[in-house]
Short mmCIF file of C-alpha atoms in Angstrom, two decimals:
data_model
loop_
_atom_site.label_atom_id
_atom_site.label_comp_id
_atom_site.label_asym_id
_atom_site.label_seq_id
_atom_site.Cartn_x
_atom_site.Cartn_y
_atom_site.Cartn_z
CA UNK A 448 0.00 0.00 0.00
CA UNK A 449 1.81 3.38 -1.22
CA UNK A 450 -0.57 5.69 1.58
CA UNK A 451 -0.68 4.82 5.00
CA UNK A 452 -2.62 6.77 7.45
CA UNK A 453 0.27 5.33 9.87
CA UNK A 454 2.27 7.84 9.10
CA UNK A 455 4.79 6.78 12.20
CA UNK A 456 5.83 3.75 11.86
CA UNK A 457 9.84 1.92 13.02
CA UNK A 458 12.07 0.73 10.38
CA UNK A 459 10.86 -3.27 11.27
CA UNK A 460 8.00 -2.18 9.16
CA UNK A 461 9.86 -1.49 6.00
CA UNK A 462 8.75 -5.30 4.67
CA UNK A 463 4.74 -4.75 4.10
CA UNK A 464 4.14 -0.84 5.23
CA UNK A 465 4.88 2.55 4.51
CA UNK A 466 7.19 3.46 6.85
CA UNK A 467 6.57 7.16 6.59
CA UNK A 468 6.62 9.90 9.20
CA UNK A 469 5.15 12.95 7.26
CA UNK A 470 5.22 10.71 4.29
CA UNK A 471 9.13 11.07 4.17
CA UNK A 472 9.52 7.70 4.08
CA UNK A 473 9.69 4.55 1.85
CA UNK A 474 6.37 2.65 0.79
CA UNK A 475 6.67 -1.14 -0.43
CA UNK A 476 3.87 -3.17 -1.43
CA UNK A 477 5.21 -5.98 -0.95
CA UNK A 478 4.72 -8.98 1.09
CA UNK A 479 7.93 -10.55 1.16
CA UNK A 480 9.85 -9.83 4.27
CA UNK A 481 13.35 -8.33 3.24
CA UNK A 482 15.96 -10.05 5.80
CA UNK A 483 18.07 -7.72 6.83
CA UNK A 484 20.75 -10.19 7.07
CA UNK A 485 21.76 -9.42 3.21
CA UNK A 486 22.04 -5.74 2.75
CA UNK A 487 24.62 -3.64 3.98
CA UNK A 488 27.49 -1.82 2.85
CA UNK A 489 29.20 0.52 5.59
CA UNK A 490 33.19 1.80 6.10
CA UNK A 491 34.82 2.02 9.24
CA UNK A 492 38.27 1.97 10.57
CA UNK A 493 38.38 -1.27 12.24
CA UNK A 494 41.64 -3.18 12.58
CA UNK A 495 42.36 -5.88 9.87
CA UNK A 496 41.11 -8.84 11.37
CA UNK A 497 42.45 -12.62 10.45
CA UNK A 498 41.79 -15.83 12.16
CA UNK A 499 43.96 -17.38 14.68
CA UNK A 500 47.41 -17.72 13.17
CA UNK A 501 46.61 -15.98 10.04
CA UNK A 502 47.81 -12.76 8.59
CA UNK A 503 49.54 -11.17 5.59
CA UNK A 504 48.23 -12.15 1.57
CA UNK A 505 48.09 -15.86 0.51
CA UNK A 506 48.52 -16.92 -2.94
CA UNK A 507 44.30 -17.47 -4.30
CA UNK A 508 45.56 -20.76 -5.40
CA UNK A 509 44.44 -22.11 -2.26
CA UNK A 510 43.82 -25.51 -0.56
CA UNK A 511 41.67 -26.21 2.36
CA UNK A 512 43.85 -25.42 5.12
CA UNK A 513 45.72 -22.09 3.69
CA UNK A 514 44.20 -18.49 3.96
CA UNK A 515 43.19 -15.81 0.75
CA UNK A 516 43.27 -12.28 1.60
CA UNK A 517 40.84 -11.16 -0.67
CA UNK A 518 41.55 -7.77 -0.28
CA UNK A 519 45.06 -7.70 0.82
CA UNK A 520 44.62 -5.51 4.29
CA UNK A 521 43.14 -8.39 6.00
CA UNK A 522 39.85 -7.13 6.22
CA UNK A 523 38.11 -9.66 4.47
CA UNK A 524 39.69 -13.26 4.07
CA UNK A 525 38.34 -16.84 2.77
CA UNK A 526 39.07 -20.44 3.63
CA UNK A 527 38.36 -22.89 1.44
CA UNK A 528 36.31 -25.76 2.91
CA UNK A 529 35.75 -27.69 -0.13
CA UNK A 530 36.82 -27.32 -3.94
CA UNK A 531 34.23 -25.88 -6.82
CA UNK A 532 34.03 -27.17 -10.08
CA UNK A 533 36.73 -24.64 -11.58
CA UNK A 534 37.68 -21.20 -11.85
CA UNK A 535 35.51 -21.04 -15.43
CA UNK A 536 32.44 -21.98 -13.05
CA UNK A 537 32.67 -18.59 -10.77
CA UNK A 538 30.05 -16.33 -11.48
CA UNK A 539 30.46 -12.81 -13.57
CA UNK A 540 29.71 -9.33 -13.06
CA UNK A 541 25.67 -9.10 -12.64
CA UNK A 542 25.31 -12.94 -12.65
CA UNK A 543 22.36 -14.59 -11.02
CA UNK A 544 23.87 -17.25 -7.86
CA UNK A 545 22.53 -19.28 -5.48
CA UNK A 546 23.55 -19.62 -2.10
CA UNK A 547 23.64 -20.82 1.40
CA UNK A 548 25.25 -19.19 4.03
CA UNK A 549 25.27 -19.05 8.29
CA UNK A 550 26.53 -16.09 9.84
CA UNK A 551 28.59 -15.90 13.14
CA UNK A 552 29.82 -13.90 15.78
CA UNK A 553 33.76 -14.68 17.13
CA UNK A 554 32.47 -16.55 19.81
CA UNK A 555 30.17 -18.83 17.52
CA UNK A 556 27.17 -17.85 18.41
CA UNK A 557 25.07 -18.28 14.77
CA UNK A 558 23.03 -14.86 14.02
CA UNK A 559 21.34 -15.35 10.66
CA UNK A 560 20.85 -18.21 8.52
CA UNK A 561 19.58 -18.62 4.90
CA UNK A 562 19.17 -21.23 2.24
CA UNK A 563 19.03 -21.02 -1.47
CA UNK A 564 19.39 -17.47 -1.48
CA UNK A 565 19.43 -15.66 -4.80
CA UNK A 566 21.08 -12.43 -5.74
CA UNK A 567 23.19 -9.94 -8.62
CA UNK A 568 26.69 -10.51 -8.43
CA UNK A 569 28.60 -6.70 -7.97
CA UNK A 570 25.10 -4.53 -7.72
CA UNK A 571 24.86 -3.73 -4.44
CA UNK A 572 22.00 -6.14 -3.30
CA UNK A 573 24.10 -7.49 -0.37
CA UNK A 574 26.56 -6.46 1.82
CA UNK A 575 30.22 -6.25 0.21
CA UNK A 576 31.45 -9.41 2.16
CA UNK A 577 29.17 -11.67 0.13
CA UNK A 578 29.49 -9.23 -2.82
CA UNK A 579 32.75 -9.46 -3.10
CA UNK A 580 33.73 -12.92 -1.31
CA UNK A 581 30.86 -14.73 -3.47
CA UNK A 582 32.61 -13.55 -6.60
CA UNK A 583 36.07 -15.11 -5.59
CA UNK A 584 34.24 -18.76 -5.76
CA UNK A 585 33.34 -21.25 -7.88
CA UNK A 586 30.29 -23.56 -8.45
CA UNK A 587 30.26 -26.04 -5.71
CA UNK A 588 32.57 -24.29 -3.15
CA UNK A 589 31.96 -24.20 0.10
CA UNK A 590 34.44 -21.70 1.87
CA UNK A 591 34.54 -19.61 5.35
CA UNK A 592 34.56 -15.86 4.85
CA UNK A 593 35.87 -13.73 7.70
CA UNK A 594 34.75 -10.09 7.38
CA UNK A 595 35.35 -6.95 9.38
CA UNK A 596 32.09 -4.87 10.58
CA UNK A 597 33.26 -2.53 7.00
CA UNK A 598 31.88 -5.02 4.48
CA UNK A 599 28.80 -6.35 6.80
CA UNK A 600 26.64 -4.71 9.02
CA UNK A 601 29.40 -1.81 9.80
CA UNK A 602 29.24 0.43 12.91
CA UNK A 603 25.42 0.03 13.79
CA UNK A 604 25.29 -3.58 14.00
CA UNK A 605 22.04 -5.47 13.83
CA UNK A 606 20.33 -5.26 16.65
CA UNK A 607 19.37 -7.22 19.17
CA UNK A 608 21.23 -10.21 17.41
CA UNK A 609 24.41 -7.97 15.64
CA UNK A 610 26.09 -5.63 18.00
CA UNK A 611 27.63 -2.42 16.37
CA UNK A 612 30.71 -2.92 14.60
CA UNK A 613 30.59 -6.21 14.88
CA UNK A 614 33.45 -8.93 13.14
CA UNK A 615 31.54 -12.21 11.82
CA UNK A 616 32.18 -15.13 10.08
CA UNK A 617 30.04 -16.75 7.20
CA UNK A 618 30.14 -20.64 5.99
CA UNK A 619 28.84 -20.04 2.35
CA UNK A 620 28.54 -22.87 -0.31
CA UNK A 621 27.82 -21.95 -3.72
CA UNK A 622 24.89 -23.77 -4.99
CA UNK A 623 24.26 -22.44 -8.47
CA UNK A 624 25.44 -19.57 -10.86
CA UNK A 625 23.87 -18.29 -14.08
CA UNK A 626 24.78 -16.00 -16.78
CA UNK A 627 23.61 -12.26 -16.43
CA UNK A 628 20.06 -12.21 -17.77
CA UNK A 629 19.91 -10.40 -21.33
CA UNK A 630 16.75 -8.61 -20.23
CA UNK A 631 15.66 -8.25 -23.60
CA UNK A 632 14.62 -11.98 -23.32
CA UNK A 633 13.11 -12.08 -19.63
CA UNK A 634 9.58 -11.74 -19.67
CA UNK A 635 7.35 -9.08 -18.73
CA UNK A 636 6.86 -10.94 -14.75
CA UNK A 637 10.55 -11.65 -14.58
CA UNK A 638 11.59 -8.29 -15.23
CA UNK A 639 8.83 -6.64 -12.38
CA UNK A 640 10.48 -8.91 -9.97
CA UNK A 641 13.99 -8.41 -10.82
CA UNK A 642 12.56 -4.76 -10.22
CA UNK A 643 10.79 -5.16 -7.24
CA UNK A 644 13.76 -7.03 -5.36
CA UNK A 645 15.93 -3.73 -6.07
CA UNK A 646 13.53 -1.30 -4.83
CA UNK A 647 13.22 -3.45 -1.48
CA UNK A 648 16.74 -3.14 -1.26
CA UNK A 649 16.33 0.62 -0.92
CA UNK A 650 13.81 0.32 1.23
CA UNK A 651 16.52 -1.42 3.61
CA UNK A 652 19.14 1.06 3.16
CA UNK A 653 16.73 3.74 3.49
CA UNK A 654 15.74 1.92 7.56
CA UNK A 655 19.30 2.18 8.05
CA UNK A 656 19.93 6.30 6.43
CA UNK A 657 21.96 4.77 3.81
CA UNK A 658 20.76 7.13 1.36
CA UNK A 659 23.01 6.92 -1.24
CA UNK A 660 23.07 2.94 -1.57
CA UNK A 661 19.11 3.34 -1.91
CA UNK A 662 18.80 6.05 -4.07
CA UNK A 663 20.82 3.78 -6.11
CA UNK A 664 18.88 0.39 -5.93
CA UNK A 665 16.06 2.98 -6.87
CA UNK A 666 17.91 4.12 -10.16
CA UNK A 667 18.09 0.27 -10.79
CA UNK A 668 14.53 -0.54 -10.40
CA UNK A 669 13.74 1.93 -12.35
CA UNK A 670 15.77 1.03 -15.11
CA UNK A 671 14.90 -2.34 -15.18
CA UNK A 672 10.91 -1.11 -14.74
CA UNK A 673 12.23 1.05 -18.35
CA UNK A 674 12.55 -2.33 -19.95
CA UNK A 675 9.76 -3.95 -18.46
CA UNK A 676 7.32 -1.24 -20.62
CA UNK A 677 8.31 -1.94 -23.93
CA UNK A 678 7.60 -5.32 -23.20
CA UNK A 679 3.50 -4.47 -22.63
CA UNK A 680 1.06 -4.93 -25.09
CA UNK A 681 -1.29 -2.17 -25.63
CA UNK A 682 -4.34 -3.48 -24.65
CA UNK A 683 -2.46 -4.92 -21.52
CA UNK A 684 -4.73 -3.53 -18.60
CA UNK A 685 -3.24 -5.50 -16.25
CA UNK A 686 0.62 -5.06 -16.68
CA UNK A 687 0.57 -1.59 -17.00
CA UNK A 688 -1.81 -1.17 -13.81
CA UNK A 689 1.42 -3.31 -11.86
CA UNK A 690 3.98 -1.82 -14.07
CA UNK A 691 3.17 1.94 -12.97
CA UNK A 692 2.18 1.01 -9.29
CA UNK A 693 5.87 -0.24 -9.36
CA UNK A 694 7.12 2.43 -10.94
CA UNK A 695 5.40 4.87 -8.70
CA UNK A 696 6.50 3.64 -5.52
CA UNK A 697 9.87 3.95 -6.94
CA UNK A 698 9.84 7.28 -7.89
CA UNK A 699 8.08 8.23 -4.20
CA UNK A 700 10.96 6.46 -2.52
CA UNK A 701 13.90 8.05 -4.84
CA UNK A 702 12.43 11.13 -4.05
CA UNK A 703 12.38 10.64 -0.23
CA UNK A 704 15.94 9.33 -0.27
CA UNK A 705 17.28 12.19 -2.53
CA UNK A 706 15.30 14.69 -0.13
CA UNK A 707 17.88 13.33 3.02
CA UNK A 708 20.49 14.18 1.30
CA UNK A 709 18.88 17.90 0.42
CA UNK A 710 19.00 16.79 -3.64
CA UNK A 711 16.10 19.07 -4.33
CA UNK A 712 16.02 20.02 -8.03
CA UNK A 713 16.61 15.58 -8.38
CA UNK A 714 13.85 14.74 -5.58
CA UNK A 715 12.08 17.53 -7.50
CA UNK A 716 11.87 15.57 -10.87
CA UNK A 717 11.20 12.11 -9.34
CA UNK A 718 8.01 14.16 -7.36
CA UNK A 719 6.80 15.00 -11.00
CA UNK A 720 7.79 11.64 -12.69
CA UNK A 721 5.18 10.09 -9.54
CA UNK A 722 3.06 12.71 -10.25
CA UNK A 723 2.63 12.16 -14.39
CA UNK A 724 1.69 8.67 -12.98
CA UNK A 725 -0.84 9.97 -10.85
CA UNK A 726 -1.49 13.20 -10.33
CA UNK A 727 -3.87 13.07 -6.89
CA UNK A 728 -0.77 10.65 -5.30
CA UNK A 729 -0.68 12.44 -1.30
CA UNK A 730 2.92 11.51 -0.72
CA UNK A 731 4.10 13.11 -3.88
CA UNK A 732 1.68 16.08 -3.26
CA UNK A 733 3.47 16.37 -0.06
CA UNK A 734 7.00 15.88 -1.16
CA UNK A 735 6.78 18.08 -3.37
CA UNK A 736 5.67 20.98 -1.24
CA UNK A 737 8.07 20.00 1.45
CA UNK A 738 11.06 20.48 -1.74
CA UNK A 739 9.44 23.64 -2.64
CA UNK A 740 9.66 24.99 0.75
CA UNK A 741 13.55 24.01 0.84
CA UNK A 742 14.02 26.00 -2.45
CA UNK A 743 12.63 29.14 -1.09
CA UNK A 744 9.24 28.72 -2.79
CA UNK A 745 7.17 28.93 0.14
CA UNK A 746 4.12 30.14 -2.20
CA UNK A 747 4.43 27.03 -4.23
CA UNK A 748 4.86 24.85 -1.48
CA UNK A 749 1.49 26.31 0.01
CA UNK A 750 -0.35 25.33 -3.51
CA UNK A 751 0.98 22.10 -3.97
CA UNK A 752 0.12 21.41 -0.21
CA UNK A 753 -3.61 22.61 -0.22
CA UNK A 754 -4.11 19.75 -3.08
CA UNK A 755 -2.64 17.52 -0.52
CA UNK A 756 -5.08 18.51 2.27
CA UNK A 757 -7.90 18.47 -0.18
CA UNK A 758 -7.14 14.70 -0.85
CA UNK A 759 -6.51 13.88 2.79
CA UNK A 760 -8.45 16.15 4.71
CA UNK A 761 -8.44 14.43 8.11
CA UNK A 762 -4.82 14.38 7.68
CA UNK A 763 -3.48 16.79 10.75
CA UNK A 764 -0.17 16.50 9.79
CA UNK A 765 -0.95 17.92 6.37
CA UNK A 766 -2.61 20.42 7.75
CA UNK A 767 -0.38 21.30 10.37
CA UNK A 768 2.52 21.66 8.31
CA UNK A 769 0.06 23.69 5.13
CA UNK A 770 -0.45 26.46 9.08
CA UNK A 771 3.25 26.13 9.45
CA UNK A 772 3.78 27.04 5.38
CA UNK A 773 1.27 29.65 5.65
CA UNK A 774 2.84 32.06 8.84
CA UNK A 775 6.32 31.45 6.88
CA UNK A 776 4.49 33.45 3.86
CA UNK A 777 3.21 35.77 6.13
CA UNK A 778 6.63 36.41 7.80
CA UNK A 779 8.45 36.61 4.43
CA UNK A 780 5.80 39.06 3.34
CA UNK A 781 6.25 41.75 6.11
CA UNK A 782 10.18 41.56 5.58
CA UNK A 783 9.52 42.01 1.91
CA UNK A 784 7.43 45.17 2.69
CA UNK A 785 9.68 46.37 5.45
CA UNK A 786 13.20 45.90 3.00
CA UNK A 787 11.35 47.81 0.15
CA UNK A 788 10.53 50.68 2.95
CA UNK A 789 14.41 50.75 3.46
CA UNK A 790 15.20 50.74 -0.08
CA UNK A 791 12.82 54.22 -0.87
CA UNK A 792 13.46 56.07 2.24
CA UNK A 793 9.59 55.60 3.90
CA UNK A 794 8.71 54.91 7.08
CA UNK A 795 5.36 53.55 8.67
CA UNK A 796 2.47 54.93 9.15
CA UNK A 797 3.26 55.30 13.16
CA UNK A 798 6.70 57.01 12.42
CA UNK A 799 4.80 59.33 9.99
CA UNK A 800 2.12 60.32 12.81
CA UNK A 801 4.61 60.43 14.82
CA UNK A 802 6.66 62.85 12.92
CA UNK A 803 3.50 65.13 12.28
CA UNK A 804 2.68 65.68 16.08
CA UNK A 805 6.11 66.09 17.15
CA UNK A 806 6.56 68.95 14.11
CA UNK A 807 3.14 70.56 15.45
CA UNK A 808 3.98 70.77 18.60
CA UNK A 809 7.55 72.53 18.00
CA UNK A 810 5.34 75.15 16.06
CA UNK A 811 3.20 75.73 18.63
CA UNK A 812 5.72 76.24 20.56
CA UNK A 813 7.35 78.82 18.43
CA UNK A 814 4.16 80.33 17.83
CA UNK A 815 2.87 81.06 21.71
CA UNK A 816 6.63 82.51 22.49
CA UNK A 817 6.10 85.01 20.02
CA UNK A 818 2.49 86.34 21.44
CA UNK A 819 4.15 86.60 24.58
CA UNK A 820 7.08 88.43 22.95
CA UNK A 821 4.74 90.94 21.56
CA UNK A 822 2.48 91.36 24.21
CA UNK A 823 5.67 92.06 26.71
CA UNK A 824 6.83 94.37 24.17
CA UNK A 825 3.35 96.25 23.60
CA UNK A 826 3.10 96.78 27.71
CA UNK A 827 6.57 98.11 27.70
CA UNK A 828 5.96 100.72 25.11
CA UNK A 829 2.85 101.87 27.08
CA UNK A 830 4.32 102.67 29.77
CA UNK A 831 6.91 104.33 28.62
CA UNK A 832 4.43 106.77 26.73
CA UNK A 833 2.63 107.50 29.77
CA UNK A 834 5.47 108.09 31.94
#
């Protein structure tokens, strides 16, 4: 669902909600849960980190018992458990594999667990450790990765089961690996999913304010959802009802993503890509406005918003922030009036009344002196005649 009246929800909900505090957030509408045990890419400065009795770069023609440091600073290495089926059997760039994997801690206590799990090799749609380990292997391997908290779940950890910059180790086994799809041969369904996996990858790096890596699996999905149109058939209700509901949530979340890291004129052009889709969408609507306001175009922002509120009138957030919109007008509006005063020498209308009494009473002043003047001066030349 792309509008939720919830508009405060936790980053657990990321999987089936929109997890949107003044619609800022992400929408899915989806029910697949996203595990958040394959989607992370942080840095860090941790120490290079080898197994007991390990360190320094081993040759990557390796047998069971020796050590590859994959990237040669000891911050991720692999063990081979047992041999693949040859080096011509490791997957490519954007390959389809298969694998299963157990993650643990240093003591051994196993955190996450999962079985025939499918993903892109070397497009960011898990952390770097399988990313990059995954691609080192061949068909049939099963090795031990040993990864610093950098290419896993970084400094934030996992919580409860992950603490922050945690070091883990992974027993992965390669099951299968395909050739990149030629998407010009994947049908219309195929090509929605391959989509639809990306944008709940954002989704996850958006729960965790990794904006960039999700503004990037959005810039996927919607490349692959560019495909996926030419692939409709005109009279194709149906596909191009899912295709733009997919499309729309992606441009929503780009949008919300590229708003975090104050991209405004980009979050600005995904708001109208959602809105060409549909122009009475409230998040967009609201977006928008909130984009406008950043930009200095608070009277914008106020029209954009009022088409919000007229959607979503029991909405008091809308309506609190359209108030909040509307005394920022009013504020810009009496510094506009007060800088053009400055500008052409006028003051207000209290400094002008002002001005006018205080000049009227300095001639009145002047005025009643000079009576008395002449009526001193008349008295004195009386008496002086009759003296």
């Amino acid at each position: 669902m792309d509008i939720s009246n919830d508009y405060v929800l936790t980053g657990s909900d990321v999987e089936s909600k929109d997890v949107s505090a003044e619609y800022e957030m992400v929408s899915s509408n989806s029910d697949e849960t996203v595990t958040s045990n394959v989607i992370i890419q942080e840095t860090g400065d941790e120490q290079p980190y080898f197994p007991s009795g390990v360190s320094g770069t081993q040759s990557e023609q390796t047998t069971s018992s020796e050590m590859f440091d994959i990237l040669g600073n000891g911050s991720l290495v692999k063990k081979i458990i047992k041999e693949g089926q040859g080096y011509i059997t490791r997957p490519e760039k954007s390959g389809i594999v298969t694998i299963n994997a157990k993650g643990m801690l240093e003591d051994g206590t196993v955190v996450e667990q999962v079985n025939n799990f499918v993903f892109s090799i070397g497009e960011g749609d898990v952390m770097s450790a399988w990313d990059v380990g995954v691609a080192t292997m061949e068909k049939g391997e099963i090795a031990e990765l040993y990864t610093d908290a950098r290419h896993a779940y970084g400094e934030k950890g996992r919580p409860p089961e992950i603490p922050p910059s945690a070091k883990l180790k992974y027993e992965i086994e390669l099951v299968e690996v395909l050739e990149p799809p030629l998407l010009s041969e994947l049908q219309f369904n195929e090509v929605i999913t391959l989509a639809d996996r990306k944008r709940e990858r954002g989704n996850y790096y958006f729960s965790r304010n990794e904006h960039s890596h999700a503004i990037n699996s959005y810039s996927q999905a919607l490349k692959l959802l560019g495909t996926a149109s030419i692939k409709i058939a005109d009279d194709n209700k149906e596909s191009t009802e899912a295709l733009n509901k997919c499309r729309l949530n992606c441009y929503n979340n780009l949008a919300a993503a590229q708003i975090k890291i104050e991209g405004y004129p980009a979050a600005l052009q995904s708001c109208e890509s959602a809105l060409r889709i549909e122009p009475q969408n409230v998040k967009a609507l609201f977006r928008k406005a909130k984009i406008l306001s950043s930009l200095g175009e608070t009277g914008k922002a106020i029209a954009t918003l009022k088409k919000a509120v007229v959607l979503d009138p029991t909405s008091t957030l809308l309506q609190a922030e359209l108030n909040k919109l509307k005394q920022r007008r009013q504020n810009e509006e009496k510094s506009e009036k007060t800088m053009y005063k400055k500008m052409f020498g006028l003051h207000d209308d209290n400094q002008e009344n002002n001005n006018v009494e205080s000049a009227a009473s300095k001639w009145g002043y002047y005025i009643g002196a000079a009576c008395v003047g002449l009526v001193a001066a008349a008295f004195a030349m009386y008496r002086y005649n009759h003296n």
